[in-house]
mmCIF file of C-alpha atoms in Angstrom:
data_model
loop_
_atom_site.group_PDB
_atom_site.id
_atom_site.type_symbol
_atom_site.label_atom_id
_atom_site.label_comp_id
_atom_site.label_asym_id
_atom_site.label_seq_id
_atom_site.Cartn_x
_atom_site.Cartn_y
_atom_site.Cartn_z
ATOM 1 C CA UNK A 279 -22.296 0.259 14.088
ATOM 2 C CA UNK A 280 -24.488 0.253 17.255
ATOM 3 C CA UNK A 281 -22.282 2.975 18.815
ATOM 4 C CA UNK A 282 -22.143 4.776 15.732
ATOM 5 C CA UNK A 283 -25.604 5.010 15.678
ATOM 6 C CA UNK A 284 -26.969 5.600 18.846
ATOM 7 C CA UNK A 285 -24.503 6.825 21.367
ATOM 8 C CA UNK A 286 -26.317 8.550 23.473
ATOM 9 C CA UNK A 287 -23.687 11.816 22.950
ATOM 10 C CA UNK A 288 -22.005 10.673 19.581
ATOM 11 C CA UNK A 289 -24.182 8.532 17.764
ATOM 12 C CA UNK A 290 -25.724 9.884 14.297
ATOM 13 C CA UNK A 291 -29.291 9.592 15.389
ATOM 14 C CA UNK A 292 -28.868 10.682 18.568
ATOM 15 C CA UNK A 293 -27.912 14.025 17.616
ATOM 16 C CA UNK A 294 -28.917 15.295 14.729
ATOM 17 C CA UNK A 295 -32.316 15.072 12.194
ATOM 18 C CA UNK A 296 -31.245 12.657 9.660
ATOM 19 C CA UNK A 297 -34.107 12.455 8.340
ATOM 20 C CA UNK A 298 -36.244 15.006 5.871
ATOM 21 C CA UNK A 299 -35.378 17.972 3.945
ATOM 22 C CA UNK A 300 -32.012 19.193 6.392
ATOM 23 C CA UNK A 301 -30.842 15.505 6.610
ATOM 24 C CA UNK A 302 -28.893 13.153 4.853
ATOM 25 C CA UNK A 303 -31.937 10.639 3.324
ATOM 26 C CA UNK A 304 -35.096 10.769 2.899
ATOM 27 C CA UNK A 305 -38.173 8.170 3.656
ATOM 28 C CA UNK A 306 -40.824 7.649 1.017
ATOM 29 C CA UNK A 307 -43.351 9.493 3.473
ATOM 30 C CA UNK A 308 -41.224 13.008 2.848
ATOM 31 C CA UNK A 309 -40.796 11.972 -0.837
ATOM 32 C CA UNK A 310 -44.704 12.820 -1.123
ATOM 33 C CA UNK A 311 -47.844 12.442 1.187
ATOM 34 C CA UNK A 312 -49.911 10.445 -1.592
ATOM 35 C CA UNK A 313 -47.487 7.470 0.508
ATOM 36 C CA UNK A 314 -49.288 8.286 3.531
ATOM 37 C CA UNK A 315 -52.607 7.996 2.615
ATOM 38 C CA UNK A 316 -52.205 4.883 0.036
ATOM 39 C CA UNK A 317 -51.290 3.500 3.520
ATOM 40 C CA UNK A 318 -53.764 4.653 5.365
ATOM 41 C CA UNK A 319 -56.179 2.770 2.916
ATOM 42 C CA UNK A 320 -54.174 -0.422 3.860
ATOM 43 C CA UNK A 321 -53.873 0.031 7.832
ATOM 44 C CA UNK A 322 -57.928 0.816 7.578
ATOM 45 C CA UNK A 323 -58.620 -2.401 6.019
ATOM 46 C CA UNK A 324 -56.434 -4.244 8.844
ATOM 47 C CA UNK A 325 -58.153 -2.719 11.788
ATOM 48 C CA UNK A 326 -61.275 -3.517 10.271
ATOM 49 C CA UNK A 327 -60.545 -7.294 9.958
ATOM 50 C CA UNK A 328 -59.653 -6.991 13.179
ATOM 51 C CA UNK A 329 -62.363 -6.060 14.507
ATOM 52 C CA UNK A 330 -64.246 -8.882 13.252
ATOM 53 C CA UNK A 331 -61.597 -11.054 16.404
ATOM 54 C CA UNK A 332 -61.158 -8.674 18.788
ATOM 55 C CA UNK A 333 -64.443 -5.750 18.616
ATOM 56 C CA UNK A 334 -63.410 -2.564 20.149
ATOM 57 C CA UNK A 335 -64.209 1.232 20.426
ATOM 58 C CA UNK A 336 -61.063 2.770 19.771
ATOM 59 C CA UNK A 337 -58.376 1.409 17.436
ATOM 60 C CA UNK A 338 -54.391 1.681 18.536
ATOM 61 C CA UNK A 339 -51.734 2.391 16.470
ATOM 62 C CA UNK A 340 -48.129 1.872 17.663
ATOM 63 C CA UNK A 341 -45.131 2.817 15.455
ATOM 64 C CA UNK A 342 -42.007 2.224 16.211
ATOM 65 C CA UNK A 343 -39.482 4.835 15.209
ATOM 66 C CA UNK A 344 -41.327 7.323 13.546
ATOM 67 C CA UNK A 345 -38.476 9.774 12.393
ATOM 68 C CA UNK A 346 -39.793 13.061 11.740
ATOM 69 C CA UNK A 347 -43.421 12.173 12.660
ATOM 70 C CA UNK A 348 -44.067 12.761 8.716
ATOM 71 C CA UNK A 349 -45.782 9.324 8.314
ATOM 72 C CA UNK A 350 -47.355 9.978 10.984
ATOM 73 C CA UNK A 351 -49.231 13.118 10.143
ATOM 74 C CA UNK A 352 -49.803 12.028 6.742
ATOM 75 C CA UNK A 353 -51.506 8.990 8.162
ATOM 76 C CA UNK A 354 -53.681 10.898 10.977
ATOM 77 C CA UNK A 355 -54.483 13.025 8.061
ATOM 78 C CA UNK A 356 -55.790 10.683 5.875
ATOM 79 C CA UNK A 357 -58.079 8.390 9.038
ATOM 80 C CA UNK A 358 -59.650 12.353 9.502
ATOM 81 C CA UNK A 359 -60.966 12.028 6.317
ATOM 82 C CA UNK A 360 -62.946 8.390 6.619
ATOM 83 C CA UNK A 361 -65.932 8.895 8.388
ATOM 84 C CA UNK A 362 -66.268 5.137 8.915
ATOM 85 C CA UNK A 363 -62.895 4.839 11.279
ATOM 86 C CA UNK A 364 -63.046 4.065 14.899
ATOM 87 C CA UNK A 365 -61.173 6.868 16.920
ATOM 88 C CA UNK A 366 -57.452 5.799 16.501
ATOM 89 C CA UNK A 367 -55.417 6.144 19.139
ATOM 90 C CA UNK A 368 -51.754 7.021 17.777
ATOM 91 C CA UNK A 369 -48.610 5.779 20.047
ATOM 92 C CA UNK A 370 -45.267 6.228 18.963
ATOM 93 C CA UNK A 371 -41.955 4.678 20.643
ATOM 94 C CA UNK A 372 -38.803 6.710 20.197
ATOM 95 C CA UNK A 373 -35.161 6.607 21.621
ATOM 96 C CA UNK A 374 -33.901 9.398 19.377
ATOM 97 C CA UNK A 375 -34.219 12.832 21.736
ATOM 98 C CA UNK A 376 -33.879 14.869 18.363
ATOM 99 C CA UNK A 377 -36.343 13.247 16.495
ATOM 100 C CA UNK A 378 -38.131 13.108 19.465
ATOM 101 C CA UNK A 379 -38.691 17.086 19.091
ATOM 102 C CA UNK A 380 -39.104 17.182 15.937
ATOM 103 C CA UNK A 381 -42.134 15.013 15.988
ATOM 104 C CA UNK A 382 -43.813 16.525 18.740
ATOM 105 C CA UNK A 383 -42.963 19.635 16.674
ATOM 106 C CA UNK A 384 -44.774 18.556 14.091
ATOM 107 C CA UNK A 385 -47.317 16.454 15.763
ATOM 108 C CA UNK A 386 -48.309 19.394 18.370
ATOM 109 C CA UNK A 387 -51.890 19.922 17.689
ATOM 110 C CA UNK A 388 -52.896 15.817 17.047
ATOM 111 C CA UNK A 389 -54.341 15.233 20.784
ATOM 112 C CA UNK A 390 -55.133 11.719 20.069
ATOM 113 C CA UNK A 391 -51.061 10.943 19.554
ATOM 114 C CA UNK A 392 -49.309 10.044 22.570
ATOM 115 C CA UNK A 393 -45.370 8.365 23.549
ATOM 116 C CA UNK A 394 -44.179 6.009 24.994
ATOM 117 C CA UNK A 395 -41.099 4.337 26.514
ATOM 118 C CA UNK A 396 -40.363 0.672 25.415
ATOM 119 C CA UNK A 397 -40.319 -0.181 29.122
ATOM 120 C CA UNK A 398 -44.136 1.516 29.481
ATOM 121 C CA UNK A 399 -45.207 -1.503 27.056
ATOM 122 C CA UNK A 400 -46.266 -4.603 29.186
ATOM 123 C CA UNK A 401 -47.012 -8.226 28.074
ATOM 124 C CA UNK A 402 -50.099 -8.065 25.648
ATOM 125 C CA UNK A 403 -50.866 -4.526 26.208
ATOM 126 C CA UNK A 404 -51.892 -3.731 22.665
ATOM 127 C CA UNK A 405 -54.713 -5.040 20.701
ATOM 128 C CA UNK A 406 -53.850 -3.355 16.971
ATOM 129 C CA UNK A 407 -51.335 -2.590 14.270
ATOM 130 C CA UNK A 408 -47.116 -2.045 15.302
ATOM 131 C CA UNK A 409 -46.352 0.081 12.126
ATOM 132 C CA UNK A 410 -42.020 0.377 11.672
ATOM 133 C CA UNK A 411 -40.853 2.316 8.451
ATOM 134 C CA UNK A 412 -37.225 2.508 7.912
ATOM 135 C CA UNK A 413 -36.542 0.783 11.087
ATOM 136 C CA UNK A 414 -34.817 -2.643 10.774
ATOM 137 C CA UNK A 415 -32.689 -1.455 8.233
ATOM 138 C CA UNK A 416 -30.516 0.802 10.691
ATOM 139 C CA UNK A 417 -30.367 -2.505 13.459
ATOM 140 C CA UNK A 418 -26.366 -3.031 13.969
ATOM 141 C CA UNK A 419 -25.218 -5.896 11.220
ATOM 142 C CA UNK A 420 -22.934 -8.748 12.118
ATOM 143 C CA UNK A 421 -20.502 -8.501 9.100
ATOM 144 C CA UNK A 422 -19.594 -12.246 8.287
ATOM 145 C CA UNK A 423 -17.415 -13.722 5.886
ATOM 146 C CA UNK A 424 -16.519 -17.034 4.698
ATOM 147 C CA UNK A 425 -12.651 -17.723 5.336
ATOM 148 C CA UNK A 426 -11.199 -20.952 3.893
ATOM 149 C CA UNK A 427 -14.742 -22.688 4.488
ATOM 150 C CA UNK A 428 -14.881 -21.073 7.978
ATOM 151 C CA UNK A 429 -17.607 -18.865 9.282
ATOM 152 C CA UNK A 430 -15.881 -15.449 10.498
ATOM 153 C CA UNK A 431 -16.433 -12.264 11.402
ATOM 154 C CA UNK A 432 -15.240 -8.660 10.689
ATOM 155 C CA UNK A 433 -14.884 -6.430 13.897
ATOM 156 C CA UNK A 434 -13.220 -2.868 13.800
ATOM 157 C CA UNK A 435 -10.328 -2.150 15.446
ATOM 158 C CA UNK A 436 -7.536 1.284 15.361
ATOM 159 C CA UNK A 437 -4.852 1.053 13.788
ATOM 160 C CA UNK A 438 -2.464 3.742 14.360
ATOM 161 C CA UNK A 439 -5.052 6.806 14.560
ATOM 162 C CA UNK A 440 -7.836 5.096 12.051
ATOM 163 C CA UNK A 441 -10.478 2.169 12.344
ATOM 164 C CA UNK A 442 -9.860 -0.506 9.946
ATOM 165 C CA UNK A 443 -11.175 -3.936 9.563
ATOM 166 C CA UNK A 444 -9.880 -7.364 11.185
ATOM 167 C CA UNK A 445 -11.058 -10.961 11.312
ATOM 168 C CA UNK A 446 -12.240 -13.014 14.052
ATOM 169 C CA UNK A 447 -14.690 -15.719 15.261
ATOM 170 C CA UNK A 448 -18.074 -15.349 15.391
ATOM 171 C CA UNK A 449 -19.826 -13.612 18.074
ATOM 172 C CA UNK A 450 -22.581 -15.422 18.260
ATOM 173 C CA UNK A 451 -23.013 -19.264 17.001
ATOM 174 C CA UNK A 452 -26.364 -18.319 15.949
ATOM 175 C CA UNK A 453 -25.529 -16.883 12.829
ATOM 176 C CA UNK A 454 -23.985 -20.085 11.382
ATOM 177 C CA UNK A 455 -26.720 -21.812 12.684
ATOM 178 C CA UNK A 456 -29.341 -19.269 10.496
ATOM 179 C CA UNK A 457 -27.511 -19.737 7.185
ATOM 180 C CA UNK A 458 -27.157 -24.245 7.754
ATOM 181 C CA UNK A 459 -30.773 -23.487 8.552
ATOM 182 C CA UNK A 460 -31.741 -21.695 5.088
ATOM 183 C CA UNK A 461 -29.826 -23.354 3.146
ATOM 184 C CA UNK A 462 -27.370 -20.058 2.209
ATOM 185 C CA UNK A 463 -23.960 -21.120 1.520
ATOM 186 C CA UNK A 464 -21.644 -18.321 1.304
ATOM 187 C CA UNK A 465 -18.767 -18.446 -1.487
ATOM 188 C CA UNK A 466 -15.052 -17.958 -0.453
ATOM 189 C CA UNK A 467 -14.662 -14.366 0.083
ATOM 190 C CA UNK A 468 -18.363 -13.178 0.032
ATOM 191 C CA UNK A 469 -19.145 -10.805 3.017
ATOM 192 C CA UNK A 470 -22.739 -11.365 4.545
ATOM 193 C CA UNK A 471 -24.812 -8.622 6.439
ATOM 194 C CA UNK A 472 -26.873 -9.775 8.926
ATOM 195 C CA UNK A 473 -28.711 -7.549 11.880
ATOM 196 C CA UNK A 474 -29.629 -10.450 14.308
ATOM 197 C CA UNK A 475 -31.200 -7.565 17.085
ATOM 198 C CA UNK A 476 -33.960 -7.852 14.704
ATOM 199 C CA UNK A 477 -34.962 -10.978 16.626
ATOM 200 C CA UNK A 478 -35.127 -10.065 20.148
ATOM 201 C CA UNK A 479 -36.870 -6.519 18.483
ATOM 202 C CA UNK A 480 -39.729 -8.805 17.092
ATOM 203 C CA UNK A 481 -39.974 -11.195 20.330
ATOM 204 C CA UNK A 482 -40.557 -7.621 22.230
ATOM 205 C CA UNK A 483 -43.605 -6.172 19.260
ATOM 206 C CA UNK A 484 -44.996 -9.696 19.390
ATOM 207 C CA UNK A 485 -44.757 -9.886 23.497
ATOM 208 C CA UNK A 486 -46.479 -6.760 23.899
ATOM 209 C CA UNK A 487 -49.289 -7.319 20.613
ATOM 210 C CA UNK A 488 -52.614 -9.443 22.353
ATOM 211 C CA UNK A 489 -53.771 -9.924 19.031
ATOM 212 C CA UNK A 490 -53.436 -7.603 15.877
ATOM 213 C CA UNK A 491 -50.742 -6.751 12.645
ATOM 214 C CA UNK A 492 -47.172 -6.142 12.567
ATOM 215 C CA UNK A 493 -46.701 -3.997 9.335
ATOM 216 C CA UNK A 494 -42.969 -3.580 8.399
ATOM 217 C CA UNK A 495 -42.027 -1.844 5.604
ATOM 218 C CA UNK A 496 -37.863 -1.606 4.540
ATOM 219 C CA UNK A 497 -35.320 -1.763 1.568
ATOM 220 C CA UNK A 498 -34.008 -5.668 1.470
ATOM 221 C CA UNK A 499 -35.427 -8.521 0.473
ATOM 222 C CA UNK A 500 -35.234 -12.656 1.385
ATOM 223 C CA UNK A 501 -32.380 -14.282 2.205
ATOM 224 C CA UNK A 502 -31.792 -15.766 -1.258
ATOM 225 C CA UNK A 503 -31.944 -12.441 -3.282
ATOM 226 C CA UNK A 504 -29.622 -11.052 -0.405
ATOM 227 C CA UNK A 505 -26.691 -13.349 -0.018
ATOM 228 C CA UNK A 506 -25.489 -14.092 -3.896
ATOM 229 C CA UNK A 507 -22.466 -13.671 -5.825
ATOM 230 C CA UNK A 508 -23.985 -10.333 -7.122
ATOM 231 C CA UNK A 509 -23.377 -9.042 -3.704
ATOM 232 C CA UNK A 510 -19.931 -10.014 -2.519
ATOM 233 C CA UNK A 511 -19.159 -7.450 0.033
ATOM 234 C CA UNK A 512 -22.629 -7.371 1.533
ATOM 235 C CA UNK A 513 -25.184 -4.707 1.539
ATOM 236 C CA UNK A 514 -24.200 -2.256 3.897
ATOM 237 C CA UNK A 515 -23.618 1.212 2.859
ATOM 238 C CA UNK A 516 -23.661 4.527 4.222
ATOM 239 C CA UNK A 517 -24.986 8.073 3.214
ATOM 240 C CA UNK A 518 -24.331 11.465 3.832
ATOM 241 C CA UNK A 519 -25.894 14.759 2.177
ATOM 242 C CA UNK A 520 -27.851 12.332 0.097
ATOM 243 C CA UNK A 521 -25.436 11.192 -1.357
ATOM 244 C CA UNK A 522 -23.836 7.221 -1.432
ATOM 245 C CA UNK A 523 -20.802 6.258 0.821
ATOM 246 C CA UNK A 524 -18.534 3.751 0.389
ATOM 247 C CA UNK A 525 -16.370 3.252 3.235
ATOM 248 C CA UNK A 526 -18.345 3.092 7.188
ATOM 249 C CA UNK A 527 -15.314 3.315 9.024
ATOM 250 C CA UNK A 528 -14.907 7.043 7.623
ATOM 251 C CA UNK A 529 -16.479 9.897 9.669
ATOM 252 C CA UNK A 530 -18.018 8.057 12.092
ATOM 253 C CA UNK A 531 -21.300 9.426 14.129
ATOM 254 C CA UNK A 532 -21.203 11.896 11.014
ATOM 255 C CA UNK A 533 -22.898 9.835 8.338
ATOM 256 C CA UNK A 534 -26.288 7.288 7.773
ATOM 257 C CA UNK A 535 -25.138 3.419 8.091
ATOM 258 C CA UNK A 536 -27.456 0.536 6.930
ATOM 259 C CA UNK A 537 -27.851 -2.443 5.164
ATOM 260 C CA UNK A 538 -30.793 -4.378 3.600
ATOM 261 C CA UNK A 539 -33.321 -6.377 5.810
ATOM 262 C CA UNK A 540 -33.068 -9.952 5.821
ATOM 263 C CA UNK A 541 -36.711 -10.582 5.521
ATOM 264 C CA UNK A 542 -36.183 -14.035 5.575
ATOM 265 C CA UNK A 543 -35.084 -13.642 8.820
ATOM 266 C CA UNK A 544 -38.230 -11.499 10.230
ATOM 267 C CA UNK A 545 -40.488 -14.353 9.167
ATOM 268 C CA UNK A 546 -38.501 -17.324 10.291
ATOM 269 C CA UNK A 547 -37.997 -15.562 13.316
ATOM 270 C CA UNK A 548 -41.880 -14.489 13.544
ATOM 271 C CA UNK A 549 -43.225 -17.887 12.910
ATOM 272 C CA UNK A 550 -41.687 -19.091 15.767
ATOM 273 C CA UNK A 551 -43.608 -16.057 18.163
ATOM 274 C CA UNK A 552 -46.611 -16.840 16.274
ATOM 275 C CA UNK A 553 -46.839 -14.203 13.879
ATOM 276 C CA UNK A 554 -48.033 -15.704 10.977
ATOM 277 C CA UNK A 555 -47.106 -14.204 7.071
ATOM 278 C CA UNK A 556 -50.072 -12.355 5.436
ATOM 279 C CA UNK A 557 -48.257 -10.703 2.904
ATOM 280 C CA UNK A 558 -44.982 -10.374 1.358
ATOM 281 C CA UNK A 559 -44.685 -8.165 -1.868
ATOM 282 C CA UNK A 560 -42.777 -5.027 -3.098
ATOM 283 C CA UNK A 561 -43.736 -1.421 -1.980
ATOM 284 C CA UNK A 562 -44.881 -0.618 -5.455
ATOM 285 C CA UNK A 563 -46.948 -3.381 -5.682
ATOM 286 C CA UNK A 564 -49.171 -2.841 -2.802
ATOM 287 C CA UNK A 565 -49.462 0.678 -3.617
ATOM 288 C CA UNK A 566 -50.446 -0.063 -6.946
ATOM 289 C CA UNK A 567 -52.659 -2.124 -5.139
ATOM 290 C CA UNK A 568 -54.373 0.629 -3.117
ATOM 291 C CA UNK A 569 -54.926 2.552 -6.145
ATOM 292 C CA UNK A 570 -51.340 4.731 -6.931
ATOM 293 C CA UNK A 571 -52.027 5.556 -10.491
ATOM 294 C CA UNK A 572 -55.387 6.593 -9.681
ATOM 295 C CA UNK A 573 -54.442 8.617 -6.843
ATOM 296 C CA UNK A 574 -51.180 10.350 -8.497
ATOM 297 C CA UNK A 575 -53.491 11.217 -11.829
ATOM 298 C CA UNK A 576 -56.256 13.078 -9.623
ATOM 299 C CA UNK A 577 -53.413 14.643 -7.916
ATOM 300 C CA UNK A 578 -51.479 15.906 -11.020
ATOM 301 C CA UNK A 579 -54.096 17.151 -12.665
ATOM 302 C CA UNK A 580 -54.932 19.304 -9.802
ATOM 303 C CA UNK A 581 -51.565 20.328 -9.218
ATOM 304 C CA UNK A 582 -50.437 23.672 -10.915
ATOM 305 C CA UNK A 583 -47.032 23.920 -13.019
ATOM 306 C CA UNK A 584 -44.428 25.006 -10.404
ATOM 307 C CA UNK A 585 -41.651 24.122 -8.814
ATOM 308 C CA UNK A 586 -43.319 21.926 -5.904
ATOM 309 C CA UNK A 587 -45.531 20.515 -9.005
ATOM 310 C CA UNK A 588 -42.488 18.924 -10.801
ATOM 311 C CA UNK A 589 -40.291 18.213 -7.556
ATOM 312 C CA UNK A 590 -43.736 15.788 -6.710
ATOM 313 C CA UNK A 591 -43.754 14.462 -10.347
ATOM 314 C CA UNK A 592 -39.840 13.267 -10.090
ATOM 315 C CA UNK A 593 -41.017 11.782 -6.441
ATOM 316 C CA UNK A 594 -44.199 10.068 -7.516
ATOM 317 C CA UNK A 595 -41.832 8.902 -10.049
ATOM 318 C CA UNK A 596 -39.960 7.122 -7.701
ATOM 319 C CA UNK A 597 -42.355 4.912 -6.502
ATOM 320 C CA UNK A 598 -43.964 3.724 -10.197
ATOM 321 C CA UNK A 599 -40.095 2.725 -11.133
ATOM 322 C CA UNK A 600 -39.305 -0.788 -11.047
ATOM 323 C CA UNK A 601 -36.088 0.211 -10.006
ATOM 324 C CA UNK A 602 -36.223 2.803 -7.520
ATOM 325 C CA UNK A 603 -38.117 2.920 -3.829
ATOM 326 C CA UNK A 604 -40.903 1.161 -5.563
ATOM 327 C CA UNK A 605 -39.351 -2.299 -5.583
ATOM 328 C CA UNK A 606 -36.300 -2.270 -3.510
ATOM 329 C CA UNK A 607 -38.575 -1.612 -0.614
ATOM 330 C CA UNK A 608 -40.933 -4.811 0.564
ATOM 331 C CA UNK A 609 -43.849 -4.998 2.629
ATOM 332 C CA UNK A 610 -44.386 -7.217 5.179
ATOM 333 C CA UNK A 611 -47.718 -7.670 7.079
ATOM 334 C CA UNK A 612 -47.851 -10.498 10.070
ATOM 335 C CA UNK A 613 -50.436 -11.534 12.465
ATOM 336 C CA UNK A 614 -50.855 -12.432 15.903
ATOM 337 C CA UNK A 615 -53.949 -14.007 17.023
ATOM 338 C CA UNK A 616 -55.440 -13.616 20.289
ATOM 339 C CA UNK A 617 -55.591 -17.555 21.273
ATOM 340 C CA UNK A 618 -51.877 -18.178 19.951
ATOM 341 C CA UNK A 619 -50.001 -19.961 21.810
ATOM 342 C CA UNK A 620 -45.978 -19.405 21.349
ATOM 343 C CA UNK A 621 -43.568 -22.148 21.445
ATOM 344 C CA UNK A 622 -40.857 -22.304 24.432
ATOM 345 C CA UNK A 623 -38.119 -23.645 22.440
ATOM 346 C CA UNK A 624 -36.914 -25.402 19.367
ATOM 347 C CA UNK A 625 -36.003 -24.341 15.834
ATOM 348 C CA UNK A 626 -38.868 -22.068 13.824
ATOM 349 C CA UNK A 627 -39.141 -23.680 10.297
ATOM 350 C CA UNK A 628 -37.955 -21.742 7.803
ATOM 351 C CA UNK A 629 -40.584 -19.752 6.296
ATOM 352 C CA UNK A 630 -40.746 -19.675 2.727
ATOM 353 C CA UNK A 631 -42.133 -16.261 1.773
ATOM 354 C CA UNK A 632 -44.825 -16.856 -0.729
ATOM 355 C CA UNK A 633 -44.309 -15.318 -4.609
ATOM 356 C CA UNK A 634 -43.430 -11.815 -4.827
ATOM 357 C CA UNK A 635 -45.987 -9.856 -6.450
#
């Protein structure tokens, strides 16, 4: 999956815009800016109880994969218009090249954005708010399986002049380790998806964060709404032309591959680098929260009866659903305090996320 990805010459992101209007998916900041600035409501609100620990001039924003820059604007947008904001300074951390472009396309006349290279970030650099949207959910999944009350796990091989699935042992112990830990016990047959990178990613974010909010927002949910019967072959999936795709082994580098975020997972794992849960709850809830029927009815009734006027109704539509982005996507805010001091070893306890609004 990794090398399907992000091959530097092959992989899907590496190459093309996957993202938007000319790519295969979009993110709920393209679906309609009213996203953007719901969020920019929320991200305010952190900096300013930050402040209140750590004072300071100038507030920093880091996200981390920012696709098209999209969020970005929308967000940059929205701080313009609050007189009370500190000047934000806006970094963003990219390894696509192509998306690279297209956000400084897009991002050309912001002079208060700027990028940087994971290996520019040093220990406790940042004092502010890591924002990731649509990140985590494109980390390379171990693909486990329970085998005659065995732990194993699916690599791909060729066979003849096509990849197909075999079995094998686990690559890393870990994983068994995570599930005896969470109490997940897998039935005979039942494929598990599980992106462990997401770990070392959050020791890096909470490494480099002095004291401030990791905001991640992603399709998935804890680990157990993820791992049921319901789900027997896992949750990863793949999409091309916008459309749902079935089989990942099939045209690879040409087509989207993912699978649902183990949220679980980010908070057992951010406990541990002292990152403590602030909230948990569903996309539609927190926007809901920050006003979205309010906001979409001003909009609307501004809007004029046109084509762009009923492609925003369907996407506003979107996130009101029960159903759609609105609650298959969570929300997940964390905090690092400046005087926290991180554990060298043991076993995080298992976080239990609290009730899902």
């Amino acid at each position: 999956m990794e090398a399907a990805l992000y091959d530097p010459e092959h992989g899907y992101y590496m190459r093309r815009v996957a993202i938007g209007a000319r790519g295969d998916y979009l993110t709920s900041a393209h679906l309609h800016p009213i996203f953007g600035e719901l969020l920019a409501e929320k991200v305010l609100a952190l900096f300013r109880e930050l402040e209140a620990e750590a004072p300071s001039d100038e507030w920093t924003l880091l996200e981390w994969g920012a696709g098209t820059g999209r969020l970005a604007a929308d967000l940059l947008t929205a701080f313009a218009r609050r007189s009370e904001a500190r000047p934000i300074r806006y970094l963003i951390c990219e390894i696509s090249p192509r998306l690279h472009e297209e956000q400084r396309r897009l991002l050309r006349e912001r002079s208060n954005v700027a990028w940087v290279s994971e290996r520019e970030l040093g220990p406790e650099c940042l004092t502010g708010i890591v924002l990731s949207n649509e990140l985590l959910d494109a980390f390379p999944v171990h693909r486990v399986v329970r085998e005659r009350g065995q732990w194993r796990e699916l690599y791909v091989t060729l066979r003849g002049e096509a990849f197909a699935w075999t079995l094998g042992e686990l690559t890393r112990p870990e994983i068994a380790r995570y599930f005896e830990q969470i109490g997940i016990e897998l039935e005979e047959g039942q494929i598990a998806d599980l992106a462990m990178d997401i770990v070392p990613w959050l020791e890096r974010v909470a490494s480099i964060l002095k004291a401030g909010y990791v905001v991640t927002i992603d399709y998935g949910d804890t680990a157990d709404r993820l791992y049921t019967r319901t789900r027997p072959m896992g949750t990863l999936r793949c999409f091309s032309g916008r459309q749902l795709v079935s089989d990942p082994l099939a045209r690879v580098g040409e087509q989207d591959i993912t699978a649902s975020v183990d949220f679980t997972l980010v908070m057992t794992a951010g406990q541990r680098l002292g990152l403590e849960v602030v909230e948990f709850k569903s996309q539609r809830a927190l926007l809901m929260e920050l006003g979205l029927l309010e906001r979409a009815s001003a909009w609307l009734q501004k809007a004029a009866a046109s084509a762009e006027d009923v492609a925003a109704r369907l996407a506003l539509k979107h996130f009101l659903l029960s159903s759609d982005l609105g609650e298959q996507f969570k929300v997940l805010i964390q905090r690092k305090r400046a005087s926290e001091t991180l554990p060298l070893c043991g076993s995080p306890p298992v976080v239990r996320p609290p009730k899902m609004a």
